[in-house]
mmCIF file of C-alpha atoms in Angstrom:
data_model
loop_
_atom_site.group_PDB
_atom_site.id
_atom_site.type_symbol
_atom_site.label_atom_id
_atom_site.label_comp_id
_atom_site.label_asym_id
_atom_site.label_seq_id
_atom_site.Cartn_x
_atom_site.Cartn_y
_atom_site.Cartn_z
ATOM 1 C CA ASP A 1 139.877 86.276 105.259
ATOM 2 C CA ASN A 2 138.396 84.071 108.043
ATOM 3 C CA GLY A 3 134.694 84.718 108.061
ATOM 4 C CA SER A 4 135.040 88.598 107.963
ATOM 5 C CA ILE A 5 132.840 91.157 106.145
ATOM 6 C CA PHE A 6 134.768 93.573 104.269
ATOM 7 C CA THR A 7 132.740 96.692 103.112
ATOM 8 C CA ASP A 8 133.377 99.961 101.327
ATOM 9 C CA VAL A 9 136.618 98.622 99.804
ATOM 10 C CA ASP A 10 138.858 101.564 98.800
ATOM 11 C CA LYS A 11 140.878 99.649 96.063
ATOM 12 C CA THR A 12 138.072 99.947 93.443
ATOM 13 C CA SER A 13 139.651 102.073 90.837
ATOM 14 C CA GLY A 14 142.894 101.655 88.722
ATOM 15 C CA ASP A 15 144.488 98.581 87.408
ATOM 16 C CA GLY A 16 145.072 96.523 90.508
ATOM 17 C CA ALA A 17 143.723 93.147 91.072
ATOM 18 C CA ILE A 18 141.443 91.623 93.835
ATOM 19 C CA PHE A 19 141.685 88.096 94.803
ATOM 20 C CA LYS A 20 138.843 86.954 97.097
ATOM 21 C CA GLU A 21 139.693 83.833 99.284
ATOM 22 C CA GLY A 22 138.241 82.682 102.452
ATOM 23 C CA SER A 23 134.832 82.185 103.926
ATOM 24 C CA GLY A 24 133.962 85.791 104.582
ATOM 25 C CA ARG A 25 131.989 88.341 102.418
ATOM 26 C CA LEU A 26 133.403 91.193 100.129
ATOM 27 C CA GLU A 27 130.886 93.813 99.385
ATOM 28 C CA MET A 28 132.064 95.445 96.210
ATOM 29 C CA ARG A 29 131.293 98.998 95.194
ATOM 30 C CA PRO A 30 133.866 99.394 92.522
ATOM 31 C CA LYS A 31 134.106 102.646 90.267
ATOM 32 C CA SER A 32 133.842 102.364 86.644
ATOM 33 C CA SER A 33 137.616 102.951 86.228
ATOM 34 C CA MET A 34 138.603 99.720 87.917
ATOM 35 C CA THR A 35 140.420 97.866 85.114
ATOM 36 C CA GLY A 36 142.180 94.866 87.153
ATOM 37 C CA ASN A 37 140.957 91.280 87.419
ATOM 38 C CA ILE A 38 138.676 90.261 90.140
ATOM 39 C CA THR A 39 138.962 86.665 91.194
ATOM 40 C CA LEU A 40 136.456 84.708 93.359
ATOM 41 C CA ARG A 41 137.879 81.654 95.031
ATOM 42 C CA GLU A 42 136.008 81.160 98.245
ATOM 43 C CA GLY A 43 133.175 82.866 100.166
ATOM 44 C CA ASP A 44 130.955 85.530 98.781
ATOM 45 C CA ILE A 45 131.160 88.620 96.703
ATOM 46 C CA TRP A 46 128.213 90.865 96.853
ATOM 47 C CA GLN A 47 127.882 93.454 94.047
ATOM 48 C CA MET A 48 126.233 96.564 95.748
ATOM 49 C CA ARG A 49 125.296 98.548 92.829
ATOM 50 C CA ASP A 50 124.621 97.940 88.954
ATOM 51 C CA ASP A 51 126.945 100.647 87.360
ATOM 52 C CA ALA A 52 130.095 98.761 88.466
ATOM 53 C CA TYR A 53 132.783 96.747 86.530
ATOM 54 C CA PRO A 54 133.922 98.193 83.310
ATOM 55 C CA SER A 55 134.749 95.771 80.421
ATOM 56 C CA SER A 56 138.610 95.820 80.986
ATOM 57 C CA GLY A 57 140.030 93.057 83.121
ATOM 58 C CA LEU A 58 138.495 89.739 83.937
ATOM 59 C CA LEU A 59 135.962 88.366 86.466
ATOM 60 C CA ILE A 60 137.458 84.906 87.268
ATOM 61 C CA PHE A 61 135.352 82.297 89.014
ATOM 62 C CA GLN A 62 137.407 79.583 90.945
ATOM 63 C CA GLY A 63 134.754 78.899 93.370
ATOM 64 C CA GLY A 64 132.753 80.750 95.817
ATOM 65 C CA ALA A 65 129.262 82.521 95.396
ATOM 66 C CA TYR A 66 128.480 85.880 93.457
ATOM 67 C CA LYS A 67 125.492 87.625 94.480
ATOM 68 C CA SER A 68 123.458 90.966 94.121
ATOM 69 C CA SER A 69 123.372 92.608 97.542
ATOM 70 C CA SER A 70 119.684 92.868 97.315
ATOM 71 C CA GLY A 71 116.716 92.009 95.022
ATOM 72 C CA ALA A 72 117.846 94.362 92.341
ATOM 73 C CA SER A 73 119.332 93.044 89.180
ATOM 74 C CA ARG A 74 123.184 93.562 88.503
ATOM 75 C CA THR A 75 124.884 93.845 84.996
ATOM 76 C CA ILE A 76 128.514 92.565 84.639
ATOM 77 C CA GLU A 77 130.393 94.168 81.599
ATOM 78 C CA LYS A 78 133.577 92.511 82.582
ATOM 79 C CA PRO A 79 134.550 89.490 80.486
ATOM 80 C CA VAL A 80 134.249 86.303 82.592
ATOM 81 C CA ARG A 81 136.302 83.216 82.872
ATOM 82 C CA VAL A 82 135.234 80.223 84.780
ATOM 83 C CA ASP A 83 137.953 77.946 86.110
ATOM 84 C CA ASP A 84 136.027 75.910 88.638
ATOM 85 C CA ASP A 85 132.450 75.387 90.070
ATOM 86 C CA PHE A 86 130.701 78.428 91.529
ATOM 87 C CA GLU A 87 127.223 79.625 92.737
ATOM 88 C CA LEU A 88 125.166 82.627 91.470
ATOM 89 C CA GLY A 89 122.635 84.447 93.537
ATOM 90 C CA GLU A 90 120.460 83.522 96.581
ATOM 91 C CA ALA A 91 116.984 82.094 96.784
ATOM 92 C CA THR A 92 115.816 84.906 99.118
ATOM 93 C CA THR A 93 117.003 88.557 100.000
ATOM 94 C CA ARG A 94 119.917 88.738 97.665
ATOM 95 C CA ASP A 95 117.993 87.317 94.771
ATOM 96 C CA GLY A 96 118.559 90.042 92.320
ATOM 97 C CA GLU A 97 119.356 88.700 88.692
ATOM 98 C CA ILE A 98 123.061 88.695 87.520
ATOM 99 C CA ILE A 99 123.271 89.610 83.849
ATOM 100 C CA PHE A 100 126.513 88.818 81.972
ATOM 101 C CA VAL A 101 126.834 90.937 78.817
ATOM 102 C CA SER A 102 130.382 90.376 77.705
ATOM 103 C CA THR A 103 132.259 87.079 76.718
ATOM 104 C CA PHE A 104 131.802 84.269 79.178
ATOM 105 C CA ASN A 105 134.751 81.730 78.687
ATOM 106 C CA ILE A 106 134.622 78.255 80.404
ATOM 107 C CA ASN A 107 138.118 76.687 80.983
ATOM 108 C CA SER A 108 138.137 73.346 79.299
ATOM 109 C CA ILE A 109 140.556 72.120 81.899
ATOM 110 C CA GLY A 110 138.419 70.185 84.425
ATOM 111 C CA ALA A 111 135.169 70.902 82.347
ATOM 112 C CA PRO A 112 132.288 70.564 82.830
ATOM 113 C CA HIS A 113 132.183 73.112 85.613
ATOM 114 C CA THR A 114 129.015 73.300 87.590
ATOM 115 C CA ILE A 115 127.436 76.650 87.842
ATOM 116 C CA THR A 116 124.500 76.551 90.835
ATOM 117 C CA MET A 117 121.822 79.097 90.149
ATOM 118 C CA GLN A 118 120.098 80.014 93.355
ATOM 119 C CA ASN A 119 117.899 82.439 91.570
ATOM 120 C CA ASN A 120 117.338 83.590 87.864
ATOM 121 C CA ASN A 121 120.483 84.758 85.890
ATOM 122 C CA GLU A 122 121.262 85.451 82.229
ATOM 123 C CA ILE A 123 124.215 85.179 80.005
ATOM 124 C CA GLN A 124 123.858 87.517 77.034
ATOM 125 C CA GLY A 125 127.577 87.436 75.811
ATOM 126 C CA ILE A 126 129.401 84.819 73.644
ATOM 127 C CA ILE A 127 129.920 81.509 75.594
ATOM 128 C CA SER A 128 133.145 79.787 74.643
ATOM 129 C CA GLY A 129 135.407 77.224 75.725
ATOM 130 C CA GLY A 130 134.574 73.886 77.468
ATOM 131 C CA GLY A 131 131.147 72.633 78.863
ATOM 132 C CA PHE A 132 129.151 73.518 81.862
ATOM 133 C CA ALA A 133 126.522 71.708 84.152
ATOM 134 C CA LYS A 134 123.575 73.888 85.271
ATOM 135 C CA ALA A 135 122.465 73.089 88.772
ATOM 136 C CA GLY A 136 120.259 74.719 91.446
ATOM 137 C CA SER A 137 116.586 75.665 91.405
ATOM 138 C CA GLY A 138 117.008 78.965 89.637
ATOM 139 C CA SER A 139 116.837 79.567 85.958
ATOM 140 C CA LEU A 140 119.670 80.414 83.407
ATOM 141 C CA THR A 141 118.806 82.295 80.286
ATOM 142 C CA ILE A 142 121.277 82.056 77.442
ATOM 143 C CA SER A 143 120.502 85.094 75.159
ATOM 144 C CA GLY A 144 122.069 87.829 72.866
ATOM 145 C CA LEU A 145 122.776 88.044 69.193
ATOM 146 C CA ALA A 146 126.237 86.578 68.658
ATOM 147 C CA SER A 147 126.977 82.847 68.237
ATOM 148 C CA ASN A 148 128.303 80.852 70.936
ATOM 149 C CA THR A 149 131.586 78.892 70.355
ATOM 150 C CA LEU A 150 131.182 76.058 73.062
ATOM 151 C CA SER A 151 133.197 72.931 72.090
ATOM 152 C CA ASP A 152 131.711 70.613 74.975
ATOM 153 C CA GLY A 153 128.105 69.712 75.937
ATOM 154 C CA ARG A 154 125.912 71.355 78.530
ATOM 155 C CA GLU A 155 124.202 69.581 81.369
ATOM 156 C CA VAL A 156 121.084 70.596 83.144
ATOM 157 C CA ASN A 157 120.828 68.925 86.530
ATOM 158 C CA GLU A 158 118.093 70.944 88.121
ATOM 159 C CA GLY A 159 115.805 74.032 87.474
ATOM 160 C CA LEU A 160 115.238 75.723 84.072
ATOM 161 C CA LEU A 161 117.607 76.375 81.180
ATOM 162 C CA ILE A 162 115.991 78.968 78.648
ATOM 163 C CA LEU A 163 117.467 79.117 75.218
ATOM 164 C CA ASP A 164 116.757 82.732 73.765
ATOM 165 C CA LYS A 165 119.890 83.172 71.502
ATOM 166 C CA ALA A 166 118.906 84.930 68.180
ATOM 167 C CA THR A 167 121.549 82.821 66.267
ATOM 168 C CA GLY A 168 120.998 79.621 68.034
ATOM 169 C CA LEU A 169 122.932 77.851 70.652
ATOM 170 C CA ARG A 170 125.402 76.672 68.051
ATOM 171 C CA ALA A 171 127.687 74.469 70.376
ATOM 172 C CA THR A 172 128.878 71.057 69.655
ATOM 173 C CA GLY A 173 128.352 68.275 72.294
ATOM 174 C CA GLY A 174 124.478 68.640 72.808
ATOM 175 C CA ILE A 175 122.491 69.200 75.785
ATOM 176 C CA SER A 176 121.698 66.555 78.560
ATOM 177 C CA ILE A 177 118.465 67.159 80.276
ATOM 178 C CA ASN A 178 118.372 65.256 83.611
ATOM 179 C CA SER A 179 115.404 64.218 85.727
ATOM 180 C CA GLY A 180 114.032 67.270 87.651
ATOM 181 C CA SER A 181 115.106 69.846 85.140
ATOM 182 C CA THR A 182 113.563 71.665 82.095
ATOM 183 C CA ILE A 183 114.570 73.275 78.987
ATOM 184 C CA ARG A 184 112.605 75.934 77.149
ATOM 185 C CA THR A 185 113.249 77.560 73.879
ATOM 186 C CA ASP A 186 112.166 81.195 73.477
ATOM 187 C CA ALA A 187 113.803 82.014 70.045
ATOM 188 C CA ASP A 188 112.807 80.279 66.647
ATOM 189 C CA TYR A 189 116.218 78.655 65.998
ATOM 190 C CA GLN A 190 118.248 76.881 68.711
#
């Protein structure tokens, strides 16, 4: 798309795939029966409701920005694959927290990939693969019960990283905390 806004997309169920490219905005209201992959390369995807995206298929980040359509939080049950840098949220208006509850795989090719947090977001699922860098003034909470399997390090360039993983972060490579950023542990063992 060339700066267009697409709303009320009809292909929101079944096993088809959606590939978002171009500077425009795609407002997603998918049904719980949508099983295909959703790939974001450029522009914005706004998740319009919380009960979207079943756990089948992948949500693939190759660029662009993923946001809640409002100040309401949105839960993502689809497994995630990060292939490139991308943004989450917005500092005002569309500042609802994005909560990832399934696996969150970071492609080791080209890693570390930068995830820019414009607001507060959370990863509850198992984080695996390569390393990532957290940028942006918003916070990222890493929580949940299962152990991560990250093979590379994490880097905090801006904002707050909250470690609240019941089994600890369990990742090789360590964490680099750069000037202007903060790390906080909310669980006993990290």
